XYZ file of C-alpha atoms in Angstrom:
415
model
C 0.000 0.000 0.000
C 1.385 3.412 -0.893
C -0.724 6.304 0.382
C -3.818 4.018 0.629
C -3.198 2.854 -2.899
C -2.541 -0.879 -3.940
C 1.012 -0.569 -5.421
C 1.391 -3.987 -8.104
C 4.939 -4.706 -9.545
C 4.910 -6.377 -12.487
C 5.788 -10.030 -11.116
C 4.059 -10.051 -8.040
C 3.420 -13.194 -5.562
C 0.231 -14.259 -5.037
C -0.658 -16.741 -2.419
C -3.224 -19.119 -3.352
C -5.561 -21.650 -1.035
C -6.463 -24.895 -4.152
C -9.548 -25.768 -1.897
C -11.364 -28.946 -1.410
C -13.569 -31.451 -2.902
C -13.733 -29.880 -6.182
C -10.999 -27.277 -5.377
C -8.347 -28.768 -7.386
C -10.377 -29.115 -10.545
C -11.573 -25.892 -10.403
C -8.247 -23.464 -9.273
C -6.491 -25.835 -11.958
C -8.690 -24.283 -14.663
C -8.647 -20.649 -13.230
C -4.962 -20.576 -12.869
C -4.820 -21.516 -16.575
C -6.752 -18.948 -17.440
C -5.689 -16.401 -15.625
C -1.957 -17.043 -16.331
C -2.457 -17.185 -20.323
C -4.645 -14.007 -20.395
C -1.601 -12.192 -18.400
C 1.255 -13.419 -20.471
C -1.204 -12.390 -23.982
C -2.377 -8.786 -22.441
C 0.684 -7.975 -21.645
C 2.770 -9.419 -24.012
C 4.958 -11.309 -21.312
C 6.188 -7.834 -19.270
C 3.279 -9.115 -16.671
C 3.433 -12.228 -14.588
C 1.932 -13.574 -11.662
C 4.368 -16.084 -8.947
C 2.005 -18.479 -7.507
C 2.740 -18.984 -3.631
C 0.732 -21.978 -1.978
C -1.156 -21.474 0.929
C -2.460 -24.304 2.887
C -6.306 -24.414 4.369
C -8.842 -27.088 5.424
C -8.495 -30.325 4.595
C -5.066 -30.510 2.787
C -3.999 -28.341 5.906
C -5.468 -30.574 8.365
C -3.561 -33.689 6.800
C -0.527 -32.006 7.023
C -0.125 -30.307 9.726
C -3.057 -31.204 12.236
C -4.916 -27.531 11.990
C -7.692 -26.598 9.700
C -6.089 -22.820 8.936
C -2.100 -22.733 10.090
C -1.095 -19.739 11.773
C 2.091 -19.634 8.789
C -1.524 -19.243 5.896
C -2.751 -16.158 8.159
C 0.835 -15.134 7.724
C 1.613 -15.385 4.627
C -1.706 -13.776 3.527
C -1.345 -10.682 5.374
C 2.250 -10.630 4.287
C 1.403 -10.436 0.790
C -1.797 -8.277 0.605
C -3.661 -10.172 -2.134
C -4.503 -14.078 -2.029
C -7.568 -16.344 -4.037
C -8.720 -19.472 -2.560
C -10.987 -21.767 -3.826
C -13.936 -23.613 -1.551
C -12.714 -24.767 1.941
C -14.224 -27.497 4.219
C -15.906 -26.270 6.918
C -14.915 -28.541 10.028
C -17.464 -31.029 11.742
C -17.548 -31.205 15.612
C -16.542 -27.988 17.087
C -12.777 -25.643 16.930
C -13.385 -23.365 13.889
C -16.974 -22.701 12.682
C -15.971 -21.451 9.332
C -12.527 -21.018 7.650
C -13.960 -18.542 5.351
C -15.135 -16.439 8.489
C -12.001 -17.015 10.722
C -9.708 -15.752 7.568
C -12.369 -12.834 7.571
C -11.880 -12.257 10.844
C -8.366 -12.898 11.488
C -7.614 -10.462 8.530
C -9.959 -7.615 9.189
C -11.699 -8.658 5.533
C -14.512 -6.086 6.580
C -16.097 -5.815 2.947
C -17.961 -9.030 0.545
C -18.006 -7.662 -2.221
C -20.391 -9.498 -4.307
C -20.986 -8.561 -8.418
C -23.931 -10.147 -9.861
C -23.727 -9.453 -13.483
C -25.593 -11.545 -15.997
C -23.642 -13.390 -18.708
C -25.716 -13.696 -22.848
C -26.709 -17.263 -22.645
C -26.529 -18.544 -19.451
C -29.762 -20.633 -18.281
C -31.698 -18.260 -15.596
C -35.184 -18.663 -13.985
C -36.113 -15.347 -14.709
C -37.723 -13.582 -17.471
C -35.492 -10.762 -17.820
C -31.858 -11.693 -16.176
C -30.165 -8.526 -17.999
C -31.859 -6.282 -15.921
C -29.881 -7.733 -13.109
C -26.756 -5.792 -12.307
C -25.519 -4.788 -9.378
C -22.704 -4.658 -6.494
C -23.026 -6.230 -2.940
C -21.196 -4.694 -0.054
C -21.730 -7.115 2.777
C -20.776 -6.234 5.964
C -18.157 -9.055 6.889
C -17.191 -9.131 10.820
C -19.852 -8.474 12.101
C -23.816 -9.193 13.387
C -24.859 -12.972 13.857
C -21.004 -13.924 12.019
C -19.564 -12.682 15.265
C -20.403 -16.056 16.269
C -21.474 -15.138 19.803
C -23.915 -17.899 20.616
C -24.604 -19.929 23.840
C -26.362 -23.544 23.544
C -29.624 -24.132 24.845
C -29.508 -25.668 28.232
C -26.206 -24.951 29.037
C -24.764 -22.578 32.030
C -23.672 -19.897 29.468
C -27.582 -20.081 28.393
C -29.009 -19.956 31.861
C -26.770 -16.983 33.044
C -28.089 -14.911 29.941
C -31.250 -15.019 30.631
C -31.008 -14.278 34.175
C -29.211 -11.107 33.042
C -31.836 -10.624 30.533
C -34.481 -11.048 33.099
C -33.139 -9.576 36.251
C -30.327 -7.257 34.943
C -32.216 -5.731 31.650
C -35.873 -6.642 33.004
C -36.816 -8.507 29.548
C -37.292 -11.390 31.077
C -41.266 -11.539 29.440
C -39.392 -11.447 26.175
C -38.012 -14.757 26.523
C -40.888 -17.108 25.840
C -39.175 -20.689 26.828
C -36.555 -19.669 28.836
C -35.355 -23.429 29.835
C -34.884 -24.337 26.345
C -33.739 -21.252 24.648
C -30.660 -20.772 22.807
C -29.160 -16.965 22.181
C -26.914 -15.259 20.222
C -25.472 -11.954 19.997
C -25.874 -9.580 17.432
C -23.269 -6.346 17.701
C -23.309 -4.149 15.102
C -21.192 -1.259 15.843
C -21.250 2.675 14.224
C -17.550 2.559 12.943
C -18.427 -0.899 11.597
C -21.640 -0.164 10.043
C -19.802 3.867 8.783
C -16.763 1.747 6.957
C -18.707 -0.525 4.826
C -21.306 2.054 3.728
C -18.196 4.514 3.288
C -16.409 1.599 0.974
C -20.141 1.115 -1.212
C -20.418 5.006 -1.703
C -17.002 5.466 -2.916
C -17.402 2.793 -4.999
C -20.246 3.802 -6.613
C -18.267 7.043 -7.444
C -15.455 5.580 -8.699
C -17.286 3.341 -11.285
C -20.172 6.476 -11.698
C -23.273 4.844 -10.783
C -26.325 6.033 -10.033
C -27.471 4.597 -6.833
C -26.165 3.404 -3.298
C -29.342 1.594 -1.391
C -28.376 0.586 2.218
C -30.437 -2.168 3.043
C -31.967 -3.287 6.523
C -34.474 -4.350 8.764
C -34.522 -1.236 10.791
C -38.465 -1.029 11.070
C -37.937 -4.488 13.582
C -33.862 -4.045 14.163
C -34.143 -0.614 15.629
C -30.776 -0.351 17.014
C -29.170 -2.750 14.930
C -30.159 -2.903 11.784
C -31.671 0.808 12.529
C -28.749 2.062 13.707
C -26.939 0.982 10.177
C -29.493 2.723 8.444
C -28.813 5.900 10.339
C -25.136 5.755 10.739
C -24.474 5.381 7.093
C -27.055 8.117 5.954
C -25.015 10.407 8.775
C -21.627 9.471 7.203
C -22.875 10.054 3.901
C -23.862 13.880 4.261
C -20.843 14.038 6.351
C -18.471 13.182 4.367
C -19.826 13.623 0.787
C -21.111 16.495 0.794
C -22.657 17.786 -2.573
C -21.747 14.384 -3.762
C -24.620 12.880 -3.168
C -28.366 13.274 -2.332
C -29.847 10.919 0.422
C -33.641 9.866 1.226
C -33.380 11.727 3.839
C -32.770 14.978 2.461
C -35.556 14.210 -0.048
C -38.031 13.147 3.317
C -36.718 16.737 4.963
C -37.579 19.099 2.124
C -41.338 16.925 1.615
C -41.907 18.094 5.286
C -40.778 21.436 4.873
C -41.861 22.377 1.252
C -43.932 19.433 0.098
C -43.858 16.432 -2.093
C -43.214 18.181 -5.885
C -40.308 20.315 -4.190
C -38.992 16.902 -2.824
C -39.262 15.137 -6.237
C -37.941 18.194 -8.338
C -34.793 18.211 -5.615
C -34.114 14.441 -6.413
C -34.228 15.616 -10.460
C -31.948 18.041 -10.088
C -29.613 15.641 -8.179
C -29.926 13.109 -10.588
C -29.686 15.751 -13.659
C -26.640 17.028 -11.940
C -24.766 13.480 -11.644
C -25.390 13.240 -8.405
C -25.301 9.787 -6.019
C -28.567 9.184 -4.830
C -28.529 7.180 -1.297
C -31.730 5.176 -0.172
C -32.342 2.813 1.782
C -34.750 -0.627 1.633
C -36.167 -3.142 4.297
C -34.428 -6.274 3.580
C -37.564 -8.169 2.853
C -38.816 -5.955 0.361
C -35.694 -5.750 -1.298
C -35.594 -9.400 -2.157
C -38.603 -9.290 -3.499
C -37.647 -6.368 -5.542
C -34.635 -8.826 -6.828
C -37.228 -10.366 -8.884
C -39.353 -7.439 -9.568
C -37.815 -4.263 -10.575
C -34.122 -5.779 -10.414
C -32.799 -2.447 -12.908
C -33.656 -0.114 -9.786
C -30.446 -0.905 -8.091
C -26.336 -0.705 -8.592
C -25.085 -0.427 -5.417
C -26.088 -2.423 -1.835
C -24.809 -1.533 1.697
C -25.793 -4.482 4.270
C -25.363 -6.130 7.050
C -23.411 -9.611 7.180
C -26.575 -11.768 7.885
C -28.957 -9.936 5.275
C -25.856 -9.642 2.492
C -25.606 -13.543 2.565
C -29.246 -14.504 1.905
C -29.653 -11.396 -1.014
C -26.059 -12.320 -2.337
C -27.036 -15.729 -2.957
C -30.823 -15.282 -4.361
C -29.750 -12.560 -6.289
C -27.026 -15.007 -7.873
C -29.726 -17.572 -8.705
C -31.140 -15.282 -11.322
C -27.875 -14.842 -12.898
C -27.373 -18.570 -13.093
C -26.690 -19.620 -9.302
C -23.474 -19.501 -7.379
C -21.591 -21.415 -9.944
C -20.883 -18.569 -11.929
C -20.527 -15.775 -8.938
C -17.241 -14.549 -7.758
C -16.554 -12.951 -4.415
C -13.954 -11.241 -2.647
C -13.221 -10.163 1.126
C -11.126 -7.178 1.279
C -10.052 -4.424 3.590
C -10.051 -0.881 2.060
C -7.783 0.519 4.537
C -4.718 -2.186 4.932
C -5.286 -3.466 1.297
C -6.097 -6.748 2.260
C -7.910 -8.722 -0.285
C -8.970 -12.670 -0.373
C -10.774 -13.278 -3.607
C -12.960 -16.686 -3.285
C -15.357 -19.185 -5.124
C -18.839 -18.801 -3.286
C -19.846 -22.366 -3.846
C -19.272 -25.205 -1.823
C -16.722 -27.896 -2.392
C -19.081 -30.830 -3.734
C -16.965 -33.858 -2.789
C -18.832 -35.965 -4.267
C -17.203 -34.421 -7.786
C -13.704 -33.412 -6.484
C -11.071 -34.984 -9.081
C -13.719 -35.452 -11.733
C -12.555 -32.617 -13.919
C -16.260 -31.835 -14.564
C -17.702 -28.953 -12.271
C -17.705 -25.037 -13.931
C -14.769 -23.161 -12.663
C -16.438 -19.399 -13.735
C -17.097 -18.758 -10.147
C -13.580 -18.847 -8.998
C -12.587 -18.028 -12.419
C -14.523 -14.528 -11.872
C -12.742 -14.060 -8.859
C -9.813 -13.929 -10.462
C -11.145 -10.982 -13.008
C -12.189 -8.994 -9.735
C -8.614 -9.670 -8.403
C -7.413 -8.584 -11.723
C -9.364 -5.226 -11.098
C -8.911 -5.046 -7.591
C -5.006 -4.786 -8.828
C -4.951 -2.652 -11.578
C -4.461 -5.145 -14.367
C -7.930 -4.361 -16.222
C -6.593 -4.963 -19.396
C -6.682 -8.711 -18.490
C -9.614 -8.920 -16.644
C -11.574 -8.042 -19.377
C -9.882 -10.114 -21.886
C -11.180 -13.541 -19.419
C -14.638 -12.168 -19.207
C -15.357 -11.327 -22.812
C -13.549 -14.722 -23.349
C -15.320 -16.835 -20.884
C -18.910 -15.113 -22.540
C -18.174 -15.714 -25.688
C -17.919 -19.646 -24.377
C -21.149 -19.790 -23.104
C -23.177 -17.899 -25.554
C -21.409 -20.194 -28.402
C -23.015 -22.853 -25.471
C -19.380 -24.699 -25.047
C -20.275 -25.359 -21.167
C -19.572 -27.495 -18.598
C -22.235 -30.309 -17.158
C -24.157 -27.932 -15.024
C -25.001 -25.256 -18.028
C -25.132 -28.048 -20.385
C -28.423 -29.857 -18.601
C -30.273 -26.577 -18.920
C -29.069 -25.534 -22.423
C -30.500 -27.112 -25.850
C -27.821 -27.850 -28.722
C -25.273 -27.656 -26.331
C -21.526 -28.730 -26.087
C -20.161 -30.517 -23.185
C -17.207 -29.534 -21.686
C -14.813 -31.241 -19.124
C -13.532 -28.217 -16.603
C -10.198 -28.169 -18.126
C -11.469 -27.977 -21.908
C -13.394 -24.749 -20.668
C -10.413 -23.558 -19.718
C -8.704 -24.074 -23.091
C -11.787 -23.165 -25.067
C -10.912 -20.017 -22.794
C -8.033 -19.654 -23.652
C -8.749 -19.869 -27.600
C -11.264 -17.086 -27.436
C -8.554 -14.654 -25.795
């Protein structure tokens, strides 16, 4: 980082996790990919080292621990890492690997892009209108992992500080058998990730930011989001933007057509606009009026349910990247966002474009655009000439199957 700017040489290292199950097929293909697009962009003055990294269940055979302190290391050493799907752990230690390396590393932004590609089989009627960018708040809300089991002592002494410390006692409605869990959600937290979404949205010009909630239940939670990132915004971006809430003060002070012809002339004038949406609506507006949106600020548990059913009508997580990064330190972990399928790890048959896509936003993320558009209009052309692995290839008609690696190299050809 050089004045809070991502400073690439031209042969970096880049610390990679294969994954599991599927893992190997998949990074295999992406690293293909990604290396040929490099050395044709750039006419071999660009080149990525590959450093392994070792997670999950290739960890855990060698060395006894699901994450080794020397992979936490080694990826905050080197700034920038991919990793493709991890095992999460049966039987207690570490939850998740994916949240531990979020937490561990600060990763307070999921950035999720849900972009649909020509020709890829989608349940809805319109899947172009889908476009957008998901800033998911990463570390913290119900991923804190505060949680006490039902029946235990842990249990019993929160509820008698519920009841006799915070008098909500009435609240509780089977106290003998109730689990809990925590929920913190902090200002500086909740300021951050809206702060990342907005100047996002500026940086790539689009129209909207649309911080989404369930404030109207959530009131100091989820409500408190909603209000802390509004505050930040006219705090900090000043004639930037225009917020709901500066459209809601001038209705009550000069009426409703002053109000609209405000939000025109913001709009007219380039302006951001920032709203905000209860999190139920807004997945059904997903399937509804999907066009209405660009940019999302949410919360962590919210920002995994509308990251994944906004992906199913862009073809399901099999073909959506995702990346965990930390605006501040530079921190970045780029991931698949589908599971490891074991049953079809070593098959050399499941579609790699989800960690493939990754790759593209790490591409972005450092600076090397060039190439990360090369993949993507490479990897379209692919599917809309319906050359496809198994999982496309079942919903397509006239259709060529592809093994994973002969993706790759069909790819590769269309560079």
């Amino acid at each position: 980082m050089d004045n809070g700017k991502l400073n690439v040489p031209d042969c970096p290292i880049i610390p990679f996790i294969e994954g599991d199950g599927i893992g190997p097929d998949v990074w295999s293909a992406s690293k293909m990919v990604i290396d040929a697009a490099v050395e044709k962009v750039y006419n071999g003055t660009r080149k990525i080292e590959w450093k392994e990294m070792l997670a999950g269940e290739k960890a855990f055979n060698a060395t006894g621990e699901w994450l080794p302190a020397d992979t936490l290391k080694t990826a905050s050493e080197y700034l920038v890492s991919i990793k493709g799907p991890l095992t999460t752990p049966v039987g207690g230690g570490i939850r998740s690997l994916n949240v531990a390396m979020r937490q561990e590393l600060d990763l307070y932004v999921c950035l999720r892009p849900v972009k649909w590609y020509k020709g890829v089989p989608s349940p809805v009627v319109k899947p172009e209108n889908v476009n957008f960018v998901i800033f998911r708040e990463n570390t913290e809300d119900i991923y804190a992992g505060i949680e006490f089991e039902a029946g235990s002592d842990k249990a019993k002494k929160m509820y008698e500080f519920i009841a006799n410390e915070m008098g909500q006692g009435k609240k509780v409605r089977f106290p003998e058998t109730s689990a809990f869990g925590i929920k913190p959600v902090s200002k500086e937290g909740s300021e951050r990730l809206v702060r990342s979404a907005i100047e996002y949205a500026l940086e790539h010009k689009l129209p909207t930011v649309s911080i989404v909630h369930k404030g109207n239940i959530m009131k100091f939670t989820e409500g408190g989001f909603k209000i802390w990132g509004y505050e930040m915004a006219e705090r900090e971006f000043g004639d930037k933007i225009f917020t709901w809430g500066q459209w809601e003060a001038a209705k009550k002070a000069s009426g409703e057509e002053h109000a609209n012809t405000l939000l025109k002339n913001a709009q007219a004038a380039g302006k951001l606009i920032i709203n905000d949406v209860i999190a139920d609506n807004f997945l059904q507006q997903i399937l509804l009026a999907p066009q209405d949106y660009s940019v999302i600020a949410t919360l962590n548990l919210n920002g995994d349910y509308i990251s994944d059913a906004a992906a199913a009508a862009v073809g399901g997580i099999g073909i959506s990247p995702g990346a965990n990064i930390n605006y501040k330190t530079g921190h970045a972990v780029f991931e698949a966002t589908h599971g490891t399928a074991p049953r079809f790890a070593n098959t050399d048959t499941m579609n790699p474009s989800s960690l493939l896509l990754s790759g593209v936003m790490m591409l972005e993320y450092m600076g090397w655009t060039e190439a990360a558009r090369a993949i993507e209009k490479a990897m379209a052309e692919a599917i809309m000439r319906k050359r496809v692995t198994v999982d496309f290839y079942n919903l397509m008609h006239d259709a060529t199957l592809l093994k994973t690696s002969e993706f790759a190299l069909e790819i590769i050809k269309n560079l």
